[in-house]
Short mmCIF file of C-alpha atoms in Angstrom, two decimals:
data_model
loop_
_atom_site.label_atom_id
_atom_site.label_comp_id
_atom_site.label_asym_id
_atom_site.label_seq_id
_atom_site.Cartn_x
_atom_site.Cartn_y
_atom_site.Cartn_z
CA UNK A 1 0.06 0.15 0.03
CA UNK A 2 1.27 3.13 -0.83
CA UNK A 3 1.78 6.14 1.12
CA UNK A 4 -1.09 7.82 -1.38
CA UNK A 5 -2.91 4.99 -0.82
CA UNK A 6 -3.19 4.44 2.66
CA UNK A 7 -3.60 8.28 3.39
CA UNK A 8 -6.71 7.78 1.03
CA UNK A 9 -8.04 5.27 2.95
CA UNK A 10 -7.72 6.59 6.69
CA UNK A 11 -9.92 9.83 5.19
CA UNK A 12 -12.35 7.09 3.65
CA UNK A 13 -13.00 4.65 5.69
CA UNK A 14 -11.97 6.08 9.17
CA UNK A 15 -14.47 7.00 12.10
CA UNK A 16 -15.91 5.26 15.07
CA UNK A 17 -17.41 1.17 14.50
CA UNK A 18 -18.93 -1.09 16.94
CA UNK A 19 -16.13 -4.26 17.34
CA UNK A 20 -19.81 -6.26 15.91
CA UNK A 21 -19.35 -9.06 19.44
CA UNK A 22 -22.49 -8.45 19.33
CA UNK A 23 -25.59 -7.37 16.96
CA UNK A 24 -27.22 -5.82 18.21
CA UNK A 25 -24.53 -4.43 19.65
CA UNK A 26 -24.79 -3.15 23.51
CA UNK A 27 -25.09 0.30 22.45
CA UNK A 28 -28.69 -0.36 21.59
CA UNK A 29 -29.15 -2.79 24.91
CA UNK A 30 -31.71 -0.38 27.73
CA UNK A 31 -33.25 -0.97 30.96
CA UNK A 32 -36.39 -2.16 28.67
CA UNK A 33 -34.70 -5.62 29.53
CA UNK A 34 -34.79 -6.64 32.88
CA UNK A 35 -34.51 -9.43 35.34
CA UNK A 36 -38.25 -10.87 34.45
CA UNK A 37 -37.81 -11.09 31.53
CA UNK A 38 -34.10 -12.75 31.33
CA UNK A 39 -34.94 -15.10 33.76
CA UNK A 40 -38.34 -16.12 31.38
CA UNK A 41 -35.86 -16.70 28.63
CA UNK A 42 -33.14 -18.79 30.78
CA UNK A 43 -36.32 -20.92 31.36
CA UNK A 44 -37.64 -21.70 27.76
CA UNK A 45 -33.35 -22.70 27.28
CA UNK A 46 -33.21 -26.51 26.15
CA UNK A 47 -33.01 -28.55 29.48
CA UNK A 48 -29.60 -30.03 27.71
CA UNK A 49 -27.74 -27.25 26.81
CA UNK A 50 -25.12 -26.72 25.19
CA UNK A 51 -24.49 -23.56 26.93
CA UNK A 52 -20.64 -21.59 27.79
CA UNK A 53 -20.14 -19.63 31.20
CA UNK A 54 -18.59 -16.43 31.88
CA UNK A 55 -16.99 -15.53 35.13
CA UNK A 56 -16.13 -11.50 35.14
CA UNK A 57 -13.56 -10.60 38.07
CA UNK A 58 -13.24 -6.69 38.25
CA UNK A 59 -10.00 -6.19 40.28
CA UNK A 60 -6.85 -5.93 39.47
CA UNK A 61 -3.46 -5.57 41.54
CA UNK A 62 -2.50 -2.28 39.94
CA UNK A 63 -3.87 -0.05 37.31
CA UNK A 64 -2.53 0.11 34.41
CA UNK A 65 -2.71 3.92 32.51
CA UNK A 66 -4.33 2.89 29.63
CA UNK A 67 -7.11 0.68 30.98
CA UNK A 68 -10.52 1.00 29.57
CA UNK A 69 -11.71 -2.16 31.74
CA UNK A 70 -14.33 -2.43 34.44
CA UNK A 71 -11.96 -2.63 37.19
CA UNK A 72 -10.49 -1.43 40.30
CA UNK A 73 -7.82 -1.79 42.73
CA UNK A 74 -9.00 -4.55 45.90
CA UNK A 75 -6.51 -4.68 48.62
CA UNK A 76 -9.06 -6.96 51.24
CA UNK A 77 -8.98 -10.50 50.54
CA UNK A 78 -12.47 -10.91 52.42
CA UNK A 79 -13.79 -8.13 49.64
CA UNK A 80 -12.10 -10.80 47.29
CA UNK A 81 -13.52 -13.56 49.05
CA UNK A 82 -16.88 -12.02 48.97
CA UNK A 83 -17.08 -11.50 46.14
CA UNK A 84 -16.30 -15.34 45.25
CA UNK A 85 -19.33 -15.93 47.03
CA UNK A 86 -21.58 -13.66 45.22
CA UNK A 87 -20.63 -15.30 41.63
CA UNK A 88 -21.62 -18.73 43.03
CA UNK A 89 -24.69 -17.50 44.29
CA UNK A 90 -25.15 -15.73 40.96
CA UNK A 91 -24.61 -18.99 39.12
CA UNK A 92 -26.77 -20.79 41.75
CA UNK A 93 -29.79 -18.12 40.66
CA UNK A 94 -29.60 -18.55 36.76
CA UNK A 95 -29.43 -22.51 37.36
CA UNK A 96 -32.34 -23.29 39.30
CA UNK A 97 -33.85 -21.68 35.97
CA UNK A 98 -31.89 -22.93 33.69
CA UNK A 99 -32.20 -26.71 35.30
CA UNK A 100 -29.13 -28.00 36.62
CA UNK A 101 -26.89 -30.29 34.72
CA UNK A 102 -27.28 -28.28 31.57
CA UNK A 103 -23.46 -29.62 29.25
CA UNK A 104 -20.60 -27.12 29.28
CA UNK A 105 -18.21 -27.17 26.79
CA UNK A 106 -16.15 -23.22 27.50
CA UNK A 107 -15.88 -21.65 30.45
CA UNK A 108 -13.93 -18.23 31.25
CA UNK A 109 -12.78 -16.06 33.58
CA UNK A 110 -12.13 -12.63 32.52
CA UNK A 111 -11.69 -9.11 34.53
CA UNK A 112 -9.80 -7.88 35.47
CA UNK A 113 -7.55 -9.84 36.46
CA UNK A 114 -8.94 -13.39 37.38
CA UNK A 115 -6.51 -14.60 39.96
CA UNK A 116 -7.26 -12.02 42.58
CA UNK A 117 -9.63 -14.24 43.32
CA UNK A 118 -8.01 -16.63 46.33
CA UNK A 119 -7.60 -19.88 45.80
CA UNK A 120 -9.99 -21.08 48.42
CA UNK A 121 -12.36 -18.51 46.48
CA UNK A 122 -12.14 -20.71 42.85
CA UNK A 123 -11.90 -23.81 44.19
CA UNK A 124 -15.69 -23.32 45.37
CA UNK A 125 -16.18 -21.48 42.62
CA UNK A 126 -15.43 -23.62 39.86
CA UNK A 127 -17.29 -26.96 42.57
CA UNK A 128 -20.52 -24.85 42.40
CA UNK A 129 -19.94 -24.58 38.17
CA UNK A 130 -19.29 -28.75 38.10
CA UNK A 131 -22.13 -29.36 40.67
CA UNK A 132 -24.63 -27.28 38.71
CA UNK A 133 -23.62 -27.46 35.45
CA UNK A 134 -22.49 -30.81 33.76
CA UNK A 135 -18.67 -29.34 32.13
CA UNK A 136 -17.81 -31.82 29.47
CA UNK A 137 -14.47 -33.89 29.62
CA UNK A 138 -12.86 -31.68 26.94
CA UNK A 139 -14.45 -28.26 27.80
CA UNK A 140 -12.18 -25.51 27.57
CA UNK A 141 -11.35 -23.67 30.74
CA UNK A 142 -9.83 -20.56 29.88
CA UNK A 143 -8.42 -17.93 32.11
CA UNK A 144 -6.73 -14.28 31.85
CA UNK A 145 -3.48 -13.85 33.38
CA UNK A 146 -1.28 -10.62 34.57
CA UNK A 147 2.14 -12.22 34.53
CA UNK A 148 3.24 -9.31 36.78
CA UNK A 149 1.12 -10.34 39.57
CA UNK A 150 0.81 -14.10 39.47
CA UNK A 151 0.54 -15.74 42.97
CA UNK A 152 3.33 -18.69 42.53
CA UNK A 153 0.86 -21.20 43.04
CA UNK A 154 -1.78 -20.43 41.26
CA UNK A 155 -0.73 -22.22 38.19
CA UNK A 156 -0.77 -25.55 39.37
CA UNK A 157 -4.22 -24.51 41.04
CA UNK A 158 -5.33 -23.40 37.77
CA UNK A 159 -3.64 -27.28 36.31
CA UNK A 160 -5.68 -28.97 39.19
CA UNK A 161 -9.15 -27.78 38.10
CA UNK A 162 -8.70 -28.58 34.77
CA UNK A 163 -7.90 -25.56 32.95
CA UNK A 164 -6.58 -25.23 29.57
CA UNK A 165 -5.64 -22.18 28.19
CA UNK A 166 -4.18 -18.95 30.00
CA UNK A 167 -4.15 -15.07 28.21
CA UNK A 168 -1.15 -12.83 29.03
CA UNK A 169 -1.45 -9.44 28.87
CA UNK A 170 1.71 -8.08 27.16
CA UNK A 171 1.12 -5.23 25.39
CA UNK A 172 4.25 -3.93 24.65
CA UNK A 173 7.79 -4.65 26.12
CA UNK A 174 10.02 -0.73 25.07
CA UNK A 175 10.86 0.73 28.60
CA UNK A 176 9.62 4.17 27.36
CA UNK A 177 6.53 2.70 26.20
CA UNK A 178 5.97 1.09 29.51
CA UNK A 179 7.14 4.26 31.23
CA UNK A 180 4.04 6.17 29.81
CA UNK A 181 1.55 3.44 30.60
CA UNK A 182 2.63 3.09 34.08
CA UNK A 183 2.94 -0.98 33.20
CA UNK A 184 6.55 -2.54 33.39
CA UNK A 185 6.95 -6.12 32.43
CA UNK A 186 9.76 -7.25 31.87
CA UNK A 187 10.19 -10.01 28.66
CA UNK A 188 11.12 -12.40 31.47
CA UNK A 189 8.45 -12.22 33.56
CA UNK A 190 6.05 -13.18 30.59
CA UNK A 191 8.15 -15.97 29.65
CA UNK A 192 8.30 -17.29 33.49
CA UNK A 193 4.63 -17.55 33.45
CA UNK A 194 4.18 -19.05 30.57
CA UNK A 195 6.40 -22.14 31.85
CA UNK A 196 4.66 -22.52 35.08
CA UNK A 197 1.71 -22.12 32.70
CA UNK A 198 2.81 -25.58 30.56
CA UNK A 199 4.62 -27.00 33.29
CA UNK A 200 1.03 -27.58 35.42
CA UNK A 201 -0.58 -28.55 31.72
CA UNK A 202 -2.00 -25.71 30.31
CA UNK A 203 -1.42 -26.66 26.94
CA UNK A 204 -2.92 -23.44 25.35
CA UNK A 205 -1.10 -19.89 25.74
CA UNK A 206 -2.54 -16.98 24.34
CA UNK A 207 -1.08 -13.47 23.98
CA UNK A 208 -2.64 -9.67 24.04
CA UNK A 209 -0.50 -6.77 22.25
CA UNK A 210 -1.75 -3.16 22.12
CA UNK A 211 -0.44 -0.80 19.28
CA UNK A 212 -1.01 3.15 18.71
CA UNK A 213 -0.06 3.56 22.52
CA UNK A 214 2.36 6.90 23.36
CA UNK A 215 6.15 6.24 21.70
CA UNK A 216 5.20 3.66 20.15
CA UNK A 217 7.05 3.63 16.22
CA UNK A 218 6.68 0.71 13.55
CA UNK A 219 9.52 -0.24 14.25
CA UNK A 220 9.07 -0.66 18.25
CA UNK A 221 6.36 -2.40 17.67
CA UNK A 222 7.80 -4.87 15.17
CA UNK A 223 10.46 -5.62 17.61
CA UNK A 224 8.12 -6.88 20.60
CA UNK A 225 6.12 -9.02 18.20
CA UNK A 226 9.23 -10.78 17.11
CA UNK A 227 10.25 -10.85 20.80
CA UNK A 228 7.23 -12.42 22.01
CA UNK A 229 6.85 -14.45 18.53
CA UNK A 230 10.31 -16.12 19.82
CA UNK A 231 8.16 -17.40 22.88
CA UNK A 232 6.20 -19.58 21.15
CA UNK A 233 2.75 -18.43 22.42
CA UNK A 234 -0.12 -20.52 20.38
CA UNK A 235 -2.18 -17.37 19.61
CA UNK A 236 -1.76 -13.73 19.78
CA UNK A 237 -4.47 -11.04 19.88
CA UNK A 238 -3.02 -7.49 18.30
CA UNK A 239 -4.91 -4.41 19.61
CA UNK A 240 -5.63 -1.23 18.88
CA UNK A 241 -5.09 1.82 21.85
CA UNK A 242 -8.31 3.54 22.36
CA UNK A 243 -7.72 7.05 24.02
CA UNK A 244 -10.85 8.20 25.54
CA UNK A 245 -10.09 10.50 28.73
CA UNK A 246 -13.63 11.39 28.24
CA UNK A 247 -14.37 8.03 29.68
CA UNK A 248 -11.64 7.05 31.63
CA UNK A 249 -10.25 9.73 34.05
CA UNK A 250 -6.54 6.98 34.09
CA UNK A 251 -6.12 8.05 31.06
CA UNK A 252 -5.70 11.67 32.03
CA UNK A 253 -1.85 10.88 32.82
CA UNK A 254 -1.14 9.37 29.57
CA UNK A 255 1.38 12.12 27.06
CA UNK A 256 -1.68 12.51 24.87
CA UNK A 257 0.58 14.27 22.33
CA UNK A 258 3.08 11.45 22.16
CA UNK A 259 0.09 9.54 20.36
CA UNK A 260 0.52 8.21 17.59
CA UNK A 261 -1.64 9.30 14.37
CA UNK A 262 -4.36 6.96 11.99
CA UNK A 263 -1.52 6.63 9.62
CA UNK A 264 0.74 5.75 12.10
CA UNK A 265 -1.47 3.39 13.74
CA UNK A 266 -2.08 1.63 10.00
CA UNK A 267 1.79 1.01 9.85
CA UNK A 268 2.77 -0.41 13.18
CA UNK A 269 -0.45 -2.89 12.80
CA UNK A 270 1.14 -3.77 8.84
CA UNK A 271 4.15 -4.08 11.30
CA UNK A 272 2.99 -6.45 13.14
CA UNK A 273 1.06 -8.23 10.89
CA UNK A 274 4.04 -9.14 9.02
CA UNK A 275 6.63 -9.73 11.58
CA UNK A 276 3.67 -12.78 13.00
CA UNK A 277 3.37 -14.14 9.69
CA UNK A 278 6.71 -14.13 9.50
CA UNK A 279 6.78 -16.00 12.20
CA UNK A 280 4.80 -18.70 10.78
CA UNK A 281 1.46 -17.31 12.84
CA UNK A 282 -1.97 -16.94 10.08
CA UNK A 283 -4.35 -14.06 10.37
CA UNK A 284 -7.42 -14.90 11.86
CA UNK A 285 -10.47 -12.16 11.58
CA UNK A 286 -9.92 -8.86 12.83
CA UNK A 287 -7.21 -8.77 14.63
CA UNK A 288 -6.38 -12.74 15.51
CA UNK A 289 -3.12 -14.89 14.72
CA UNK A 290 -2.73 -18.46 15.84
CA UNK A 291 -0.19 -21.14 14.62
CA UNK A 292 -1.30 -23.06 11.48
CA UNK A 293 -2.34 -26.48 13.76
CA UNK A 294 -3.70 -24.23 16.35
CA UNK A 295 -7.54 -24.90 16.60
CA UNK A 296 -8.65 -21.18 16.03
CA UNK A 297 -6.36 -21.17 12.88
CA UNK A 298 -8.14 -24.68 11.95
CA UNK A 299 -11.53 -23.36 12.83
CA UNK A 300 -10.74 -20.00 10.36
CA UNK A 301 -10.11 -22.49 7.43
CA UNK A 302 -12.95 -24.34 8.02
CA UNK A 303 -15.66 -22.21 8.41
CA UNK A 304 -16.72 -22.55 11.84
CA UNK A 305 -15.03 -19.63 13.31
CA UNK A 306 -17.13 -17.94 15.86
CA UNK A 307 -17.26 -14.06 17.28
CA UNK A 308 -19.01 -13.73 20.82
CA UNK A 309 -17.32 -10.96 23.50
CA UNK A 310 -14.64 -12.91 24.60
CA UNK A 311 -13.81 -12.01 20.35
CA UNK A 312 -12.59 -14.89 18.40
CA UNK A 313 -13.87 -18.53 19.82
CA UNK A 314 -14.07 -22.24 18.48
CA UNK A 315 -17.44 -21.75 20.57
CA UNK A 316 -20.19 -22.98 19.04
CA UNK A 317 -22.46 -22.33 21.56
CA UNK A 318 -25.44 -19.68 21.13
CA UNK A 319 -26.27 -19.53 24.96
CA UNK A 320 -23.47 -17.55 27.12
CA UNK A 321 -24.33 -17.11 30.64
CA UNK A 322 -22.31 -13.70 32.33
CA UNK A 323 -22.06 -13.94 35.87
CA UNK A 324 -20.62 -10.60 37.90
CA UNK A 325 -20.35 -6.77 37.41
CA UNK A 326 -20.84 -5.85 33.90
CA UNK A 327 -21.06 -9.44 32.10
CA UNK A 328 -23.03 -9.68 29.60
CA UNK A 329 -25.32 -13.37 28.13
CA UNK A 330 -25.92 -13.82 25.18
CA UNK A 331 -28.86 -16.30 25.06
CA UNK A 332 -31.21 -16.83 21.34
CA UNK A 333 -34.17 -14.04 22.94
CA UNK A 334 -31.60 -11.41 23.21
CA UNK A 335 -28.55 -10.18 25.02
CA UNK A 336 -28.35 -8.57 28.83
CA UNK A 337 -26.07 -7.47 30.77
CA UNK A 338 -25.43 -7.05 34.62
CA UNK A 339 -24.65 -3.93 37.13
CA UNK A 340 -21.92 -2.53 36.63
CA UNK A 341 -19.70 -1.48 39.50
CA UNK A 342 -18.96 -3.95 42.07
CA UNK A 343 -20.82 -2.23 44.38
CA UNK A 344 -23.79 -2.22 42.91
CA UNK A 345 -23.79 -5.47 42.08
CA UNK A 346 -23.17 -6.59 45.95
CA UNK A 347 -26.25 -4.42 46.70
CA UNK A 348 -28.57 -6.21 43.63
CA UNK A 349 -27.70 -9.58 44.87
CA UNK A 350 -28.16 -8.83 48.86
CA UNK A 351 -31.61 -7.04 48.05
CA UNK A 352 -33.66 -9.17 46.10
CA UNK A 353 -33.51 -12.98 44.90
CA UNK A 354 -33.93 -12.14 41.40
CA UNK A 355 -31.19 -12.24 38.56
CA UNK A 356 -28.58 -8.63 39.00
CA UNK A 357 -29.86 -7.62 35.65
CA UNK A 358 -29.74 -3.95 34.12
CA UNK A 359 -30.45 -3.09 30.62
CA UNK A 360 -30.45 -5.56 27.33
CA UNK A 361 -31.73 -6.01 24.83
CA UNK A 362 -34.72 -8.53 22.88
CA UNK A 363 -33.74 -9.82 19.33
CA UNK A 364 -35.49 -9.85 16.34
CA UNK A 365 -35.71 -12.33 13.31
CA UNK A 366 -34.32 -9.39 11.61
CA UNK A 367 -31.64 -9.31 14.07
CA UNK A 368 -30.71 -12.99 13.79
CA UNK A 369 -30.64 -12.55 9.94
CA UNK A 370 -28.12 -9.60 10.37
CA UNK A 371 -26.51 -10.60 12.69
CA UNK A 372 -25.59 -14.00 11.41
CA UNK A 373 -24.39 -12.26 8.36
CA UNK A 374 -22.35 -9.75 10.32
CA UNK A 375 -20.27 -12.73 12.18
CA UNK A 376 -19.90 -14.43 8.96
CA UNK A 377 -17.99 -11.42 7.79
CA UNK A 378 -15.97 -11.20 10.88
CA UNK A 379 -14.74 -14.10 10.89
CA UNK A 380 -14.63 -15.57 7.51
CA UNK A 381 -13.42 -12.56 5.47
CA UNK A 382 -16.67 -13.00 3.31
CA UNK A 383 -19.92 -14.12 2.83
CA UNK A 384 -22.53 -15.97 0.36
CA UNK A 385 -25.63 -13.98 0.49
CA UNK A 386 -27.75 -16.58 -1.15
CA UNK A 387 -26.66 -19.62 1.18
CA UNK A 388 -27.98 -17.31 3.74
CA UNK A 389 -30.74 -19.01 5.48
CA UNK A 390 -32.97 -16.49 7.20
CA UNK A 391 -35.59 -17.45 10.52
CA UNK A 392 -38.71 -19.59 9.91
CA UNK A 393 -41.37 -17.70 8.90
CA UNK A 394 -39.35 -14.44 7.17
CA UNK A 395 -38.44 -13.73 3.43
CA UNK A 396 -34.80 -13.16 2.42
CA UNK A 397 -34.16 -9.33 1.90
CA UNK A 398 -32.88 -8.46 -1.57
CA UNK A 399 -30.02 -6.76 -0.06
CA UNK A 400 -29.50 -4.18 -3.67
CA UNK A 401 -29.10 -1.38 -1.30
CA UNK A 402 -26.29 -2.74 0.71
CA UNK A 403 -24.54 -4.59 -2.23
CA UNK A 404 -24.83 -0.90 -3.86
CA UNK A 405 -22.86 0.44 -0.68
CA UNK A 406 -20.50 -1.87 -1.40
CA UNK A 407 -19.18 -0.29 -4.69
CA UNK A 408 -16.14 2.04 -3.34
CA UNK A 409 -15.33 -0.88 -1.42
CA UNK A 410 -14.87 -2.88 -4.49
CA UNK A 411 -13.11 0.23 -6.27
CA UNK A 412 -11.01 0.56 -3.49
CA UNK A 413 -9.57 -3.26 -3.54
CA UNK A 414 -11.11 -3.49 0.07
CA UNK A 415 -14.12 -6.07 -1.58
CA UNK A 416 -14.17 -8.30 -4.29
CA UNK A 417 -18.22 -8.94 -5.57
CA UNK A 418 -19.37 -12.18 -7.09
CA UNK A 419 -22.55 -11.71 -7.75
CA UNK A 420 -23.94 -12.08 -4.13
CA UNK A 421 -20.70 -13.27 -2.75
CA UNK A 422 -18.68 -10.82 -0.97
CA UNK A 423 -15.15 -11.77 -0.05
CA UNK A 424 -12.61 -9.30 1.90
CA UNK A 425 -9.13 -8.70 0.42
CA UNK A 426 -6.19 -8.98 2.28
CA UNK A 427 -6.10 -4.94 1.83
CA UNK A 428 -9.57 -4.46 3.41
CA UNK A 429 -9.17 -6.95 6.60
CA UNK A 430 -8.30 -3.44 8.67
CA UNK A 431 -11.12 -2.48 7.06
CA UNK A 432 -13.43 -5.68 8.27
CA UNK A 433 -16.04 -3.71 10.47
CA UNK A 434 -16.30 -0.73 8.25
CA UNK A 435 -17.52 -3.98 5.15
CA UNK A 436 -19.87 -5.65 8.02
CA UNK A 437 -21.29 -1.94 9.14
CA UNK A 438 -23.55 -2.00 6.26
CA UNK A 439 -25.04 -4.82 7.31
CA UNK A 440 -26.25 -2.83 10.17
CA UNK A 441 -29.43 -0.91 10.57
CA UNK A 442 -29.38 -0.19 14.09
CA UNK A 443 -26.44 2.40 13.57
CA UNK A 444 -27.96 5.11 11.47
CA UNK A 445 -30.62 5.38 14.29
CA UNK A 446 -27.99 5.54 16.94
CA UNK A 447 -25.93 8.25 15.76
CA UNK A 448 -29.12 10.09 14.84
CA UNK A 449 -30.10 9.81 18.98
CA UNK A 450 -26.52 10.29 20.14
CA UNK A 451 -26.73 13.59 17.99
CA UNK A 452 -29.92 14.66 18.79
CA UNK A 453 -28.02 14.54 22.35
CA UNK A 454 -26.04 16.45 21.23
CA UNK A 455 -22.98 13.86 22.99
CA UNK A 456 -19.79 13.60 21.40
CA UNK A 457 -21.46 11.14 18.90
CA UNK A 458 -18.72 8.25 20.07
CA UNK A 459 -20.09 5.01 19.36
CA UNK A 460 -20.39 2.39 21.86
CA UNK A 461 -19.80 -1.17 22.11
CA UNK A 462 -19.13 -3.97 25.51
CA UNK A 463 -15.77 -6.42 26.24
CA UNK A 464 -18.64 -6.69 27.04
CA UNK A 465 -17.35 -3.61 27.69
CA UNK A 466 -15.63 -0.41 27.00
CA UNK A 467 -14.10 2.07 24.67
CA UNK A 468 -11.60 1.95 21.97
CA UNK A 469 -10.49 3.43 18.98
CA UNK A 470 -10.67 3.60 15.22
CA UNK A 471 -8.96 4.88 12.54
CA UNK A 472 -10.14 8.44 14.20
CA UNK A 473 -11.52 8.61 17.42
CA UNK A 474 -12.88 6.54 20.15
CA UNK A 475 -15.64 3.53 20.46
CA UNK A 476 -16.64 1.45 22.59
CA UNK A 477 -16.23 -2.87 21.80
CA UNK A 478 -15.27 -6.35 23.21
CA UNK A 479 -11.76 -6.91 24.87
CA UNK A 480 -9.28 -9.69 23.87
CA UNK A 481 -11.02 -12.65 26.07
CA UNK A 482 -12.69 -10.58 29.08
CA UNK A 483 -16.45 -9.14 28.84
CA UNK A 484 -16.36 -5.83 31.21
CA UNK A 485 -14.25 -2.67 30.22
CA UNK A 486 -12.07 -2.37 27.01
CA UNK A 487 -8.57 -1.37 26.55
CA UNK A 488 -7.95 -2.17 22.80
CA UNK A 489 -9.93 -0.42 19.68
CA UNK A 490 -9.77 -0.56 15.21
CA UNK A 491 -6.93 -0.59 13.66
CA UNK A 492 -7.39 3.40 12.88
CA UNK A 493 -7.87 3.37 15.45
CA UNK A 494 -36.29 -4.87 48.41
CA UNK A 495 -36.77 -9.23 49.94
CA UNK A 496 -34.58 -10.68 51.59
CA UNK A 497 -31.04 -11.08 51.09
CA UNK A 498 -30.19 -15.12 49.73
CA UNK A 499 -27.04 -16.04 51.45
CA UNK A 500 -24.97 -17.26 48.29
CA UNK A 501 -24.36 -21.02 48.24
CA UNK A 502 -21.32 -22.47 50.20
CA UNK A 503 -21.07 -19.46 51.95
CA UNK A 504 -22.18 -17.91 54.87
CA UNK A 505 -24.88 -15.10 54.84
CA UNK A 506 -24.34 -11.21 54.08
CA UNK A 507 -20.88 -12.07 52.87
CA UNK A 508 -22.41 -9.34 50.12
CA UNK A 509 -21.65 -6.90 52.26
CA UNK A 510 -17.52 -7.10 52.31
CA UNK A 511 -17.85 -6.26 48.38
CA UNK A 512 -19.83 -3.03 49.28
CA UNK A 513 -18.57 -2.05 52.38
CA UNK A 514 -16.70 1.36 51.44
CA UNK A 515 -13.86 0.10 54.46
CA UNK A 516 -13.47 -2.86 51.13
CA UNK A 517 -13.90 -1.29 48.32
CA UNK A 518 -14.14 2.05 46.74
CA UNK A 519 -15.39 1.90 43.10
CA UNK A 520 -12.97 4.11 41.03
CA UNK A 521 -14.78 3.09 37.21
CA UNK A 522 -17.59 1.73 36.10
CA UNK A 523 -17.89 0.02 32.95
CA UNK A 524 -17.29 2.16 30.05
CA UNK A 525 -20.54 1.12 28.24
#
């Protein structure tokens, strides 16, 4: 790509777009969906499943300046233990609605830093999960780790509990960049964490990188990518930093004048792509890389890759049960998100016996149809519109307007149209969300609503949660693995309290108590 053509593409396709980890996106969520409706949805699920489980742990040992996640520092073990009790109690409530023994194929712990849970709390959570659900022998159990704050015995604990995949945050290895971000992590810390995980029998290791940070250059991010590739992770996620200081006050301490511009961001993305591909990794979807023999790469080749609030996944379940503060559940009938802050979550759990749902959206047949098309574009780099099967009782639209809207993409070499078959080229990969947005009928209404409200017009979406950046601005989207918050962005850019299961009554107070936890940030949705 020439410098002139790169400049033209940035001007033409820059802007704020969702990451399309759901459709409709979290920007469409409202309080029209609440506990009663979600409880009905759960009761209507097939009794045999399968389903996936997600647990959000909104605590970290220290806060990174760039992070947009729904997280805070929790110093007190009693507060962390109490939060674990609340996760188990919410799981009990969910299982009472779905019926016990539903099959589970994927379990994910995200955050925050899930290893802030005391070992006893994690043991109790997994014991309860296996009692309430039927976790398959070949299920994927995954957890996010912070190599700087990994308790020495935690990898062995994860191995004992059956975890088989971990995701390590690295972001960047350049000392100057780390100084600007307030996150100091050596290559040796990352290597040691990987060694401990694999020594505990955890076969799958993912690593997250970020470009678009202060003081980064194409050369520096390429060096970081090369050094990380030498460690041999199975998968990498490469995200663009989202600078949204109006949403995350901690980002105001970042040197904004040292942030790279849109063209530099694209150049950084291209350099990382080149380095990883030369190291033997294959590009998967918008921003992931995997070894050719990895299950993620195989799914991409077979057309069975999926995308949900954890990003790209081999998980084919259409039910994701999210538990914890700000966690989002995906159900055939719609999406639902819990209250966002841990203190509000604790109050909601203690105040009544209902689910702590704050908002969501019911999906229409049109939403399901268009959501399926968008997912295939994001996962397969294209879609055959003639092969789309509409929901029962619905006729397939002719998509004339959408095909017409793709004409500029074709002219710029980003898309190839073969009749009604859409194929995104390698040149178009950084603009994958732009192609998907052509099929998003909610977006125009959301943009008009934002303009009427006099807002800044920033598109919102959730990792399960957070703000991210496009070519020329911030937007909301998913995180690499967790649901709530979201540092990464685009390439350019009243009843009685119910005691927690296996735990004493009143443990929610330890989470909500100001002495144990003062919420500093809520979900940037």
